[in-house]
XYZ file of C-alpha atoms in Angstrom:
565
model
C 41.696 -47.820 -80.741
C 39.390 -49.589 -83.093
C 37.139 -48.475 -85.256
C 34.122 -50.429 -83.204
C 34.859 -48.703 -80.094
C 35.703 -45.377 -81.175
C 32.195 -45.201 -83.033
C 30.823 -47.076 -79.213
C 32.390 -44.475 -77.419
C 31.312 -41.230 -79.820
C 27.465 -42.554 -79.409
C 27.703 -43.088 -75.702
C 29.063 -39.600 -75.704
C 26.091 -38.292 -77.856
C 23.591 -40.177 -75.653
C 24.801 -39.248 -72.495
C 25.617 -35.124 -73.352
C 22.084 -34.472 -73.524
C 21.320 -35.948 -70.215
C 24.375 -34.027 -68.662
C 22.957 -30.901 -70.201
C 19.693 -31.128 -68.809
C 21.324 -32.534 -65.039
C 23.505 -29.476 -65.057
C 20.700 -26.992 -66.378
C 18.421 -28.181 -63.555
C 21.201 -28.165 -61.120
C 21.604 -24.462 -61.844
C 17.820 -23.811 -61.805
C 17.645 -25.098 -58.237
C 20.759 -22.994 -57.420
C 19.170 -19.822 -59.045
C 16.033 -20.771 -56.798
C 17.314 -21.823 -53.240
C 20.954 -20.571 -53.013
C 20.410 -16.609 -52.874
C 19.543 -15.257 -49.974
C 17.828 -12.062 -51.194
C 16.536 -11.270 -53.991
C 12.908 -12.256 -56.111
C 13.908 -15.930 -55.718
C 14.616 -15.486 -52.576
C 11.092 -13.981 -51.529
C 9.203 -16.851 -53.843
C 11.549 -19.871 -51.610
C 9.891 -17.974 -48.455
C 6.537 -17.343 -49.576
C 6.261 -21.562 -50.328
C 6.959 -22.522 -46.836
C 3.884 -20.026 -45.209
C 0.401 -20.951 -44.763
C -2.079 -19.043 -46.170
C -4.223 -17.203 -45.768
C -0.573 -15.816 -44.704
C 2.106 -13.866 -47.072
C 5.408 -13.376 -46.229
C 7.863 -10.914 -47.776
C 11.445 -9.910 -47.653
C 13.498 -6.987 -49.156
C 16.896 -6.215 -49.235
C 16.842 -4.121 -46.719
C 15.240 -6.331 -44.151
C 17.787 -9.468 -45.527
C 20.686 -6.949 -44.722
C 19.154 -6.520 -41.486
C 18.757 -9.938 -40.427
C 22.583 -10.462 -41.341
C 23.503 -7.847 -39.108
C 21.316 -8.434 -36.323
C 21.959 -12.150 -35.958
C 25.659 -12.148 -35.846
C 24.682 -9.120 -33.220
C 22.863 -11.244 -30.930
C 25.178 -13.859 -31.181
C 27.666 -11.496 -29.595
C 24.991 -9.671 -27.264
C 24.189 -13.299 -25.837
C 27.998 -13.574 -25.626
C 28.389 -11.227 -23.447
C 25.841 -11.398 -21.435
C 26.619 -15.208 -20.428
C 30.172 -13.688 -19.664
C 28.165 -11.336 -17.519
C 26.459 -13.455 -15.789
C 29.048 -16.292 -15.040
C 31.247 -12.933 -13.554
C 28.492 -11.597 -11.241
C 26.367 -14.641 -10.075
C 25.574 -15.290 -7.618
C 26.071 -11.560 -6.452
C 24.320 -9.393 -9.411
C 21.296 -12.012 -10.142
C 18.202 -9.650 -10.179
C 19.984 -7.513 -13.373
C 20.319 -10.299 -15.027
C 16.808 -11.865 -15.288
C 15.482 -8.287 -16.547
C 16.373 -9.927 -20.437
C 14.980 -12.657 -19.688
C 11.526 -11.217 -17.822
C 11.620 -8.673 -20.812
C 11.743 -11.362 -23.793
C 8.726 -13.196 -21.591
C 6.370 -10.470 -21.787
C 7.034 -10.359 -25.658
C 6.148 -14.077 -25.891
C 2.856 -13.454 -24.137
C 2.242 -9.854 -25.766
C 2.628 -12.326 -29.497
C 0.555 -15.014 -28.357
C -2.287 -15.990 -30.321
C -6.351 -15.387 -29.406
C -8.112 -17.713 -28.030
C -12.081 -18.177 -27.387
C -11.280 -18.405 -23.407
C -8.575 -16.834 -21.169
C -7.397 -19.138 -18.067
C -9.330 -17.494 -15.237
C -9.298 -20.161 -13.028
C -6.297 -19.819 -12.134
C -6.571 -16.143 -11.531
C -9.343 -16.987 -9.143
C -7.626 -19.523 -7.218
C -4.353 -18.167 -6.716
C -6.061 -14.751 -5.973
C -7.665 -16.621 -2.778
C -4.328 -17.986 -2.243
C -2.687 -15.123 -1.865
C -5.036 -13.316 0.630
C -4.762 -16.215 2.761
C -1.371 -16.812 2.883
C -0.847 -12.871 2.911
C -2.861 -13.059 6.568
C -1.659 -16.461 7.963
C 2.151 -16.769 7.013
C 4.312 -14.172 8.349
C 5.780 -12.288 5.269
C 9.231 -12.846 7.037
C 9.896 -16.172 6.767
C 11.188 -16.476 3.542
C 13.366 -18.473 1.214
C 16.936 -16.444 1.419
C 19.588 -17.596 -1.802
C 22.863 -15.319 -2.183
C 21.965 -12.505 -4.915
C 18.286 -13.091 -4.901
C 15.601 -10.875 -2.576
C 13.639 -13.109 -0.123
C 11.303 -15.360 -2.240
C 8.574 -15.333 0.279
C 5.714 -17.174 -0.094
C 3.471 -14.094 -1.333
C 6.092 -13.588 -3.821
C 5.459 -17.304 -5.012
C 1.982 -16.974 -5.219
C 1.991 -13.962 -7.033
C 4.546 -13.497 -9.828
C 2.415 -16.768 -11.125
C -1.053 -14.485 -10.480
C 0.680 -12.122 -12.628
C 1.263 -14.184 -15.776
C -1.722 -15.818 -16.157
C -3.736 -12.705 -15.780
C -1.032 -11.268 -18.494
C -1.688 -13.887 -20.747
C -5.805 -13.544 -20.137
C -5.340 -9.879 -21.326
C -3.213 -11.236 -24.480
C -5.282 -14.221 -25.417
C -8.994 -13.035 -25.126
C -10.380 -10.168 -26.371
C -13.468 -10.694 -24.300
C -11.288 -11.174 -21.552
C -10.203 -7.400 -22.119
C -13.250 -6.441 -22.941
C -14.976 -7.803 -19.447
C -12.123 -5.942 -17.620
C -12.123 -2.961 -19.850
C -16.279 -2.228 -18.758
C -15.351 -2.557 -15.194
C -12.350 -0.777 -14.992
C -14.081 2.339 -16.780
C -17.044 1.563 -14.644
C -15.431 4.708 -13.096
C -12.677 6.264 -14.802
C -11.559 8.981 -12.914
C -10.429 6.238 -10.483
C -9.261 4.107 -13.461
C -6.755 7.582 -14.755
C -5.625 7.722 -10.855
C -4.654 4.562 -10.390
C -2.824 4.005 -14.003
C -1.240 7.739 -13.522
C -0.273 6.740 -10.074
C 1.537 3.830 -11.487
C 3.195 5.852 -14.197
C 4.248 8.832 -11.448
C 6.108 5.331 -10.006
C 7.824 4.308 -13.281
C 8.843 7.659 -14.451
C 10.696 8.774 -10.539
C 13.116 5.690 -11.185
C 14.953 8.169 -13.366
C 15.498 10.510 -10.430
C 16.241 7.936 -7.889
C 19.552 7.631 -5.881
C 19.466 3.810 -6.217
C 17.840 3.166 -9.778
C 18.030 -0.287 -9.191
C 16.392 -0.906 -5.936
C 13.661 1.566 -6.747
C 12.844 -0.607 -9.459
C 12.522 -3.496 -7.762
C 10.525 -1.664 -5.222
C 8.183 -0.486 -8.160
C 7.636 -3.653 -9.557
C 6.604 -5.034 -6.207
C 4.443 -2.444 -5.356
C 2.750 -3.044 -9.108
C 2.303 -6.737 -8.465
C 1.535 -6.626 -4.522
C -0.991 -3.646 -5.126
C -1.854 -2.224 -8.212
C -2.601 -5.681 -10.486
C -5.213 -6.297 -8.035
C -7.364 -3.397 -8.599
C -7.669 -4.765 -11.731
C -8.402 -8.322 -10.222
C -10.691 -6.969 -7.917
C -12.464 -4.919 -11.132
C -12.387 -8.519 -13.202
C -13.842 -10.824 -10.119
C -16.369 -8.424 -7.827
C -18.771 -7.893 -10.810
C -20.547 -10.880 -8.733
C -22.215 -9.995 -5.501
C -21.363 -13.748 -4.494
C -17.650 -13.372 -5.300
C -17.622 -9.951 -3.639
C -19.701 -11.388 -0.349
C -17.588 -14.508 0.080
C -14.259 -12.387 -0.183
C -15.525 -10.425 2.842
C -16.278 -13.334 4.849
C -13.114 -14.973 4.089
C -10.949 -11.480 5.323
C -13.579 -11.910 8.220
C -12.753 -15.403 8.902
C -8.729 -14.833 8.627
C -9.124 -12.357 11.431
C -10.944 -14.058 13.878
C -7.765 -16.592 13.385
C -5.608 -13.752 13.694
C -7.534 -11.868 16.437
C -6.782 -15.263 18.659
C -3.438 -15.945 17.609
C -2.572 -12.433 18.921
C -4.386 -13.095 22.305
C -2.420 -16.272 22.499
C 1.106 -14.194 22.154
C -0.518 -11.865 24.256
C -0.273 -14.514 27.492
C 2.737 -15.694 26.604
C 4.490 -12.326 25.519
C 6.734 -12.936 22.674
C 6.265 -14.031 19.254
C 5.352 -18.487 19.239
C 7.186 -19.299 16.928
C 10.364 -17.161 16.842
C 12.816 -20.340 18.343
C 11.328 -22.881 16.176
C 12.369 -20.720 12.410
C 15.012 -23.193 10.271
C 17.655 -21.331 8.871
C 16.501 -21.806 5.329
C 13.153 -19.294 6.516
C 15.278 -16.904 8.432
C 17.084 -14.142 6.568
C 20.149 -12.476 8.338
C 18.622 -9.002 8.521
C 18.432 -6.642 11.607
C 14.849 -5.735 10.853
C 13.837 -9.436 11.368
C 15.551 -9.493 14.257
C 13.753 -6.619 15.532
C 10.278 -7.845 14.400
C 10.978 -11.196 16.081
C 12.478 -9.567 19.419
C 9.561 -9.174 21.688
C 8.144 -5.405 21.487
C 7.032 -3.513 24.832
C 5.952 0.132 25.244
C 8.647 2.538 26.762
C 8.040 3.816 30.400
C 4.432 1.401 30.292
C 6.040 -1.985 29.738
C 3.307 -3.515 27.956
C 3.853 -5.933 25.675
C 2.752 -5.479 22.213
C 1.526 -8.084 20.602
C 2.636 -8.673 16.284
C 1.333 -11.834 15.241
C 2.006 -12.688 11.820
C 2.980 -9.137 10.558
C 5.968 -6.386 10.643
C 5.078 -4.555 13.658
C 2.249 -4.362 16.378
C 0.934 -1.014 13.985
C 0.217 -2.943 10.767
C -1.357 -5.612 13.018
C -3.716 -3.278 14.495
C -4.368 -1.785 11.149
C -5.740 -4.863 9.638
C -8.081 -6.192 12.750
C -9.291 -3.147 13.328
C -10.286 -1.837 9.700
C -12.556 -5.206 9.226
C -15.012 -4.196 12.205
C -17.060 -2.704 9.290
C -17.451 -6.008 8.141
C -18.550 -8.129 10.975
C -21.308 -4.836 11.446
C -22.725 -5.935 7.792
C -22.644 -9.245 8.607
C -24.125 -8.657 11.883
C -26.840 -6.714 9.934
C -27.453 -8.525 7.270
C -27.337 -12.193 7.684
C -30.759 -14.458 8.423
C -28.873 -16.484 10.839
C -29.132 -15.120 14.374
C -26.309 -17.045 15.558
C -24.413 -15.898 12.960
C -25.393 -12.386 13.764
C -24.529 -12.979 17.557
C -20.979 -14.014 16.923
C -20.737 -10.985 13.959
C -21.707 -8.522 16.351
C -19.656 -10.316 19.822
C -16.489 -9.738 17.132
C -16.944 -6.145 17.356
C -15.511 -5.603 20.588
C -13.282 -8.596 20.212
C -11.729 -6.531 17.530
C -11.033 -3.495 19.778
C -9.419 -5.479 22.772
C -7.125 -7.303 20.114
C -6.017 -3.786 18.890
C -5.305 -2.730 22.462
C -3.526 -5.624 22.858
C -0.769 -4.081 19.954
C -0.775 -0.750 22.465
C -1.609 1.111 19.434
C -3.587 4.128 19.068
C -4.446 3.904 15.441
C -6.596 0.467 16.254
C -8.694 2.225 18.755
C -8.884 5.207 16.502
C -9.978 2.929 13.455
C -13.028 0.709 15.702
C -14.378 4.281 16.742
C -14.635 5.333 13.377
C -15.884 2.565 11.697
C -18.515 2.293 14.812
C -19.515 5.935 14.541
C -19.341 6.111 10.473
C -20.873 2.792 9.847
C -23.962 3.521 12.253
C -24.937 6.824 10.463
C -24.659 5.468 7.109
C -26.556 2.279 7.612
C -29.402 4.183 9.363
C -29.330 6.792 6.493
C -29.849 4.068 3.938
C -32.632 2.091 5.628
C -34.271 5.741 6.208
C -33.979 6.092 2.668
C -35.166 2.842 1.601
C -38.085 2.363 3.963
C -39.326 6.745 4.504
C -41.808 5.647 7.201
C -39.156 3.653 9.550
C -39.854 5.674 12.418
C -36.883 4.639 14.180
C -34.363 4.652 11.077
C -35.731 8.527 11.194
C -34.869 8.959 14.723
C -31.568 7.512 14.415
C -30.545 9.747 11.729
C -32.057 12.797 13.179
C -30.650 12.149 16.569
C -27.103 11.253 15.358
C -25.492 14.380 15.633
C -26.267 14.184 19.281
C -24.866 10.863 19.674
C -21.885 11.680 17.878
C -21.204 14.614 20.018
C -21.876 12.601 23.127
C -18.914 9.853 21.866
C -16.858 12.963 21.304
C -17.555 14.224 24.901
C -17.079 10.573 26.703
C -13.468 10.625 24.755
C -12.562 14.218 25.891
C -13.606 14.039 29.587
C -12.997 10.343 30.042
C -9.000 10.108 30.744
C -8.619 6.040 30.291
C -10.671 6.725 26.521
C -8.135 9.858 25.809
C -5.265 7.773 26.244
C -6.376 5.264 24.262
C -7.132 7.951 21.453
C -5.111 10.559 21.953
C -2.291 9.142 23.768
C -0.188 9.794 26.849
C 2.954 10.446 28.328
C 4.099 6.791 26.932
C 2.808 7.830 23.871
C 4.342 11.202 23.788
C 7.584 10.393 22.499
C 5.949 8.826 19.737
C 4.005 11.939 18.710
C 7.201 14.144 19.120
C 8.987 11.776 16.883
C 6.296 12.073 13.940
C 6.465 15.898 14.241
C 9.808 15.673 13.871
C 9.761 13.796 10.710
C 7.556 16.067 9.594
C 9.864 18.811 9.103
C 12.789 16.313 7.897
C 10.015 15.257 5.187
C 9.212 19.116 4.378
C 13.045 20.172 3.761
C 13.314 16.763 1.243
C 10.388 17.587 -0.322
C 11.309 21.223 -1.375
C 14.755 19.980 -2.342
C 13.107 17.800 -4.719
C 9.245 18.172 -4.917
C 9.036 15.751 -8.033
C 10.166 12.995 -5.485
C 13.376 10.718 -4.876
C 12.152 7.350 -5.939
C 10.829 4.211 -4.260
C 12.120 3.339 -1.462
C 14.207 6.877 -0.951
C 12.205 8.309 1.716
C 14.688 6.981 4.442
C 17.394 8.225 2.943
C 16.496 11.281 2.053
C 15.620 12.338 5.805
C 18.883 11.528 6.556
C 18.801 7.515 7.687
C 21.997 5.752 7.176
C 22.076 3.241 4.622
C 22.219 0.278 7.022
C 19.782 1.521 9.660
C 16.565 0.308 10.583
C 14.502 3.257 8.940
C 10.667 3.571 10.407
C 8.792 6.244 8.699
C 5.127 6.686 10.924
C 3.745 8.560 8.725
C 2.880 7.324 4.905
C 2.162 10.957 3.918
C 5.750 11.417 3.976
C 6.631 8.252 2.564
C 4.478 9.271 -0.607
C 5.266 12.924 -0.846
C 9.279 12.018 -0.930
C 9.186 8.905 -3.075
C 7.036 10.327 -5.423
C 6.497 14.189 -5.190
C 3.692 16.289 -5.497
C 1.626 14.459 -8.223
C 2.218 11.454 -6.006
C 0.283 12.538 -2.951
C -2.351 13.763 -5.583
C -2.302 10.505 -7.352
C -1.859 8.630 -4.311
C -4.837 10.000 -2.165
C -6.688 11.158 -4.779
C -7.482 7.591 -5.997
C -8.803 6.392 -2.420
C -11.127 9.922 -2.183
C -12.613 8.822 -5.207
C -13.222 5.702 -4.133
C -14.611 6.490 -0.744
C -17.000 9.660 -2.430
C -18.079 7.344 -4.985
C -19.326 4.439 -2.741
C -20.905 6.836 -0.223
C -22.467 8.579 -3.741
C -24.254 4.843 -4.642
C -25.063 3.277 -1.387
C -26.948 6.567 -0.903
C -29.004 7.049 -3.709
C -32.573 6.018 -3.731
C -32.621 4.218 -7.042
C -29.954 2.035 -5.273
C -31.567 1.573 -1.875
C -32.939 -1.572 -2.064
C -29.867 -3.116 -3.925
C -27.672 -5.618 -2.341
C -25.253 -4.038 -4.609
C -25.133 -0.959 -2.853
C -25.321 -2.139 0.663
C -21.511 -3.875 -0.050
C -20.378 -0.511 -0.506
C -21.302 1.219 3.142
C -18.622 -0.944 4.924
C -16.411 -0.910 1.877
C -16.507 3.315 2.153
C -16.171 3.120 6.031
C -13.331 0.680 6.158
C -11.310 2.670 3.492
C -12.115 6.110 5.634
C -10.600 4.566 8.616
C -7.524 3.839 6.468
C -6.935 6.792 5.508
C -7.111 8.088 8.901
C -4.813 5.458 10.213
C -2.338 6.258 7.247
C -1.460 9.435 9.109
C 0.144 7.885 11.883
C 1.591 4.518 10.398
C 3.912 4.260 7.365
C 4.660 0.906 6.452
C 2.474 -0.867 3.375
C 1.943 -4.210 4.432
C -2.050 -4.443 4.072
C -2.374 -2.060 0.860
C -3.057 -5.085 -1.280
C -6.369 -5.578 0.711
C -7.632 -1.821 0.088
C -6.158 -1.663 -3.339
C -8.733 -5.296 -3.659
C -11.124 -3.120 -2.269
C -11.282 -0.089 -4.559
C -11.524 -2.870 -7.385
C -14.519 -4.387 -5.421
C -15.670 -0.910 -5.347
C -15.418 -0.335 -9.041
C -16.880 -3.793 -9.990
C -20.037 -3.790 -7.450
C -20.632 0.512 -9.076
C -20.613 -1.524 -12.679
C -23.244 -3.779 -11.526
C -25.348 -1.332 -10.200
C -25.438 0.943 -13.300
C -26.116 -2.014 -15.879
C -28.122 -4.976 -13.727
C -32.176 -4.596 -13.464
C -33.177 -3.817 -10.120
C -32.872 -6.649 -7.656
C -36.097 -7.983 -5.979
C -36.301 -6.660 -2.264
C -35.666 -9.129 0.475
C -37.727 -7.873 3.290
C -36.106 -10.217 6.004
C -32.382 -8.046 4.670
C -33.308 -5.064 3.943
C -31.404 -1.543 5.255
């Protein structure tokens, strides 16, 4: 090699090692900075990437546990797709409780907002009454390892996010539902501790799984719309319109069930596609026309269970079509309000069931006394309001009398010899439901009543009385919970439609048939088990709870002379 080049290549070399030198030292810098995964740098490479007003931190500790619960997870999700592809279609329900589990996280973490989606709430709210009355809970979409996905179930697992995500979003949201839920909290701690006696007997349960489920109906079918009720009744208007619409949905239902009536067997049970019919005996049963042993009448069902749960929802609205009656400027609206009365008793005879009759008489007799209490109260020199209430006594004992002597009226109340093997047959489970009960007085779980008197598995299992269904399920602190929640209800309505300060509130005259209607149902809960109208009077005791908040914070309202008690 030359002298020339050698000398080229020693100063290209010279030239060049600084550059290398500072490539390589800012190579390493970068490393030092963005390569570790804990450590200072590693902390500093995080804290760049967050906006503040926002800091973010790690230690070693938490780095060590992110490498061990990612790789975790990995595996977790591993084996629960294995799971799942093994199972399914069979085993579905188990494994959507992740996945309904990481969805109430995402809503529990999502961020505030100025408004919470209530429109929704409101709408699908309506939506669900309606189709809760009209569609026959029934017919329903059957897929292998799912339950039915009726259309109530549609409508409300929907109602039950958004009004999720209202609670998480919106702190006046919670706030709004927070002052009407406390509006009286002894019924608030029944209803919540009601819910928790629920939770806490799945532990105890035969069948953990299915008295889950059962649970997490009953929580979504009844006890999420207290709180709705709570949130939307703090408006008269809302609360008013509600009424009419239950009022409206039985005068539909009061002539559908005159219509099977004529023709004796359910309309529509030869026209059901497959895809709406599940294959289970009890549907068979409910769709099988019903007549009353020895009798032969036919009992009508229309778009519910059984001919009792039909009766139990015509009949506990009469209270309703009295206010209405009473209360509305429109005479031909009060005609029709008041000609519904007695519609609603021969559509309950038409089910053959006593609790119907029983119901209309009390809510007759109940309503009456209360409504000419409160116009006593609110106008002292109504000489017939003070008539009426001073002569009531008397005309209650004379309806007590006509019952007793008359024998057509005792039958209808009191029931026959038809009706004898039905009375026999709730004593009897009476003393199946004591011997459970002392086995296990803390209860059996949701949906265990059946078995624990001794049903089979597979049989049809009809419980008539719901006492027993609550003191089995859920034990002793259940059938405190349980009818505690509805006594406060009732004595708290009666307590602020009756007060003077209140007399002349619209407010307060919501709450008479409100009281009456949930009297009756507790009556009427001693001789019919089944739950298919306790979303209504759990919407009730909500309405209840919302109109009592209105009354203790809203100035007096002006007195309408042409309405007034």
């Amino acid at each position: 090699m030359s002298i020339k080049l050698r000398n080229t290549v020693a100063h290209n070399f010279a030239t060049a090692l600084p550059v290398a030198k500072s490539a390589a030292r800012n190579l390493v810098a970068w490393a030092a900075e963005n390569a570790p995964i804990m450590g200072r740098a590693a902390v500093r490479r995080r804290n760049r990437v967050v906006i503040g007003p926002y800091a973010r931190s790690r230690s070693l500790l938490s780095t060590l546990i992110w490498l061990v619960a990612v790789p975790a997870g990995l595996v977790l999700c591993l084996f629960y797709g294995f799971f799942f592809g093994m199972t399914a279609p069979y085993l579905i329900v188990p494994a959507v409780i992740p996945i309904a589990l990481m969805a109430g996280f995402i809503i529990w973490a999502l961020p505030d907002q100025r408004t919470a989606p209530t429109f929704p709430i409101e709408i699908l709210t309506a939506a669900y009454f309606i189709s809760k009355v009209v569609w026959p809970g029934y017919l329903a979409l059957t897929l292998p390892g799912l339950p039915w996905i009726s259309l109530v179930r549609i409508i409300g697992l929907p109602l039950a996010i958004f009004f999720l995500i209202s609670l998480s979003v919106s702190r006046e949201f919670r706030r709004y539902t927070y002052e009407s839920v406390t509006s009286i909290k002894l019924l608030s701690i029944f209803v919540v501790g009601f819910s928790v006696i629920q939770i806490l007997t799945i532990v105890v349960s035969k069948s953990p799984l299915g008295s889950a489920q059962s649970v997490f109906d009953q929580n979504i079918n009844f006890t999420m719309f207290y709180f709705i009720g709570c949130l939307l009744f703090r408006s008269e208007n809302t609360a008013k319109n509600y009424l009419k619409l239950f009022c409206i949905l039985s005068v539909f239902i009061i002539a559908l069930t005159m219509l099977e009536n004529q023709k004796q067997y359910v309309i529509w049970a030869n026209h059901i596609p497959d895809i709406l019919h599940p294959p289970s005996p009890t549907l068979a049963n409910t769709l099988k026309p019903s007549f009353r042993a020895y009798t032969n009448v036919y009992r009508a069902k229309a778009t519910f269970l059984t001919p009792l749960s039909l009766a139990e929802f015509i009949s506990l609205l009469t209270p309703f079509f009295l206010y209405f009656g009473l209360h509305n400027k429109k005479v031909i609206l009060r005609f029709f309000c008041f000609a519904m009365v007695p519609m609603t008793f021969i559509a309950a005879r038409m089910t053959d069931s006593r609790l119907g009759v029983v119901a209309v008489f009390v809510s007759v007799l109940m309503y009456g006394l209360l409504w000419t209490y409160a116009r006593w109260r609110a106008s002292p020199r109504d000489l017939f309001a003070a008539a009426t209430v001073y002569a009531y006594p008397v005309v209650f004992l004379a309806a007590v009398g006509v019952i007793l002597t008359s024998t057509r009226l005792n039958a209808m109340v009191f029931g026959g010899g038809a009706q004898s093997s039905s009375t026999e047959a709730r004593a009897t489970q009476l003393g199946m439901a004591a011997a459970g009960f002392w086995r296990q007085p803390w209860g059996h779980g949701a949906g265990q009543s059946g078995q624990t008197m001794g049903f089979a598995d597979a049989s049809a299992i009809t419980i008539d009385n719901y006492f027993i269904s609550v003191q089995l399920d859920y034990g002793l602190f259940g059938i405190i919970f349980w009818y505690g929640m509805f006594l406060i209800g009732i004595i708290t309505a009666l307590f602020h439609c009756l007060l003077d300060r209140y007399a002349e509130r619209h407010e307060a005259r919501l709450l008479v048939p409100l009281a009456v209607s949930l009297t009756a149902f507790l009556i009427v809960k001693w001789v019919h088990g089944q739950d298919e109208n306790h979303s209504i009077y759990f919407l009730m005791l909500g309405m209840i709870s919302g109109l009592v908040y209105r009354l203790r914070h809203n100035a007096p309202a002006v007195r309408d002379p042409e309405t007034a008690i």
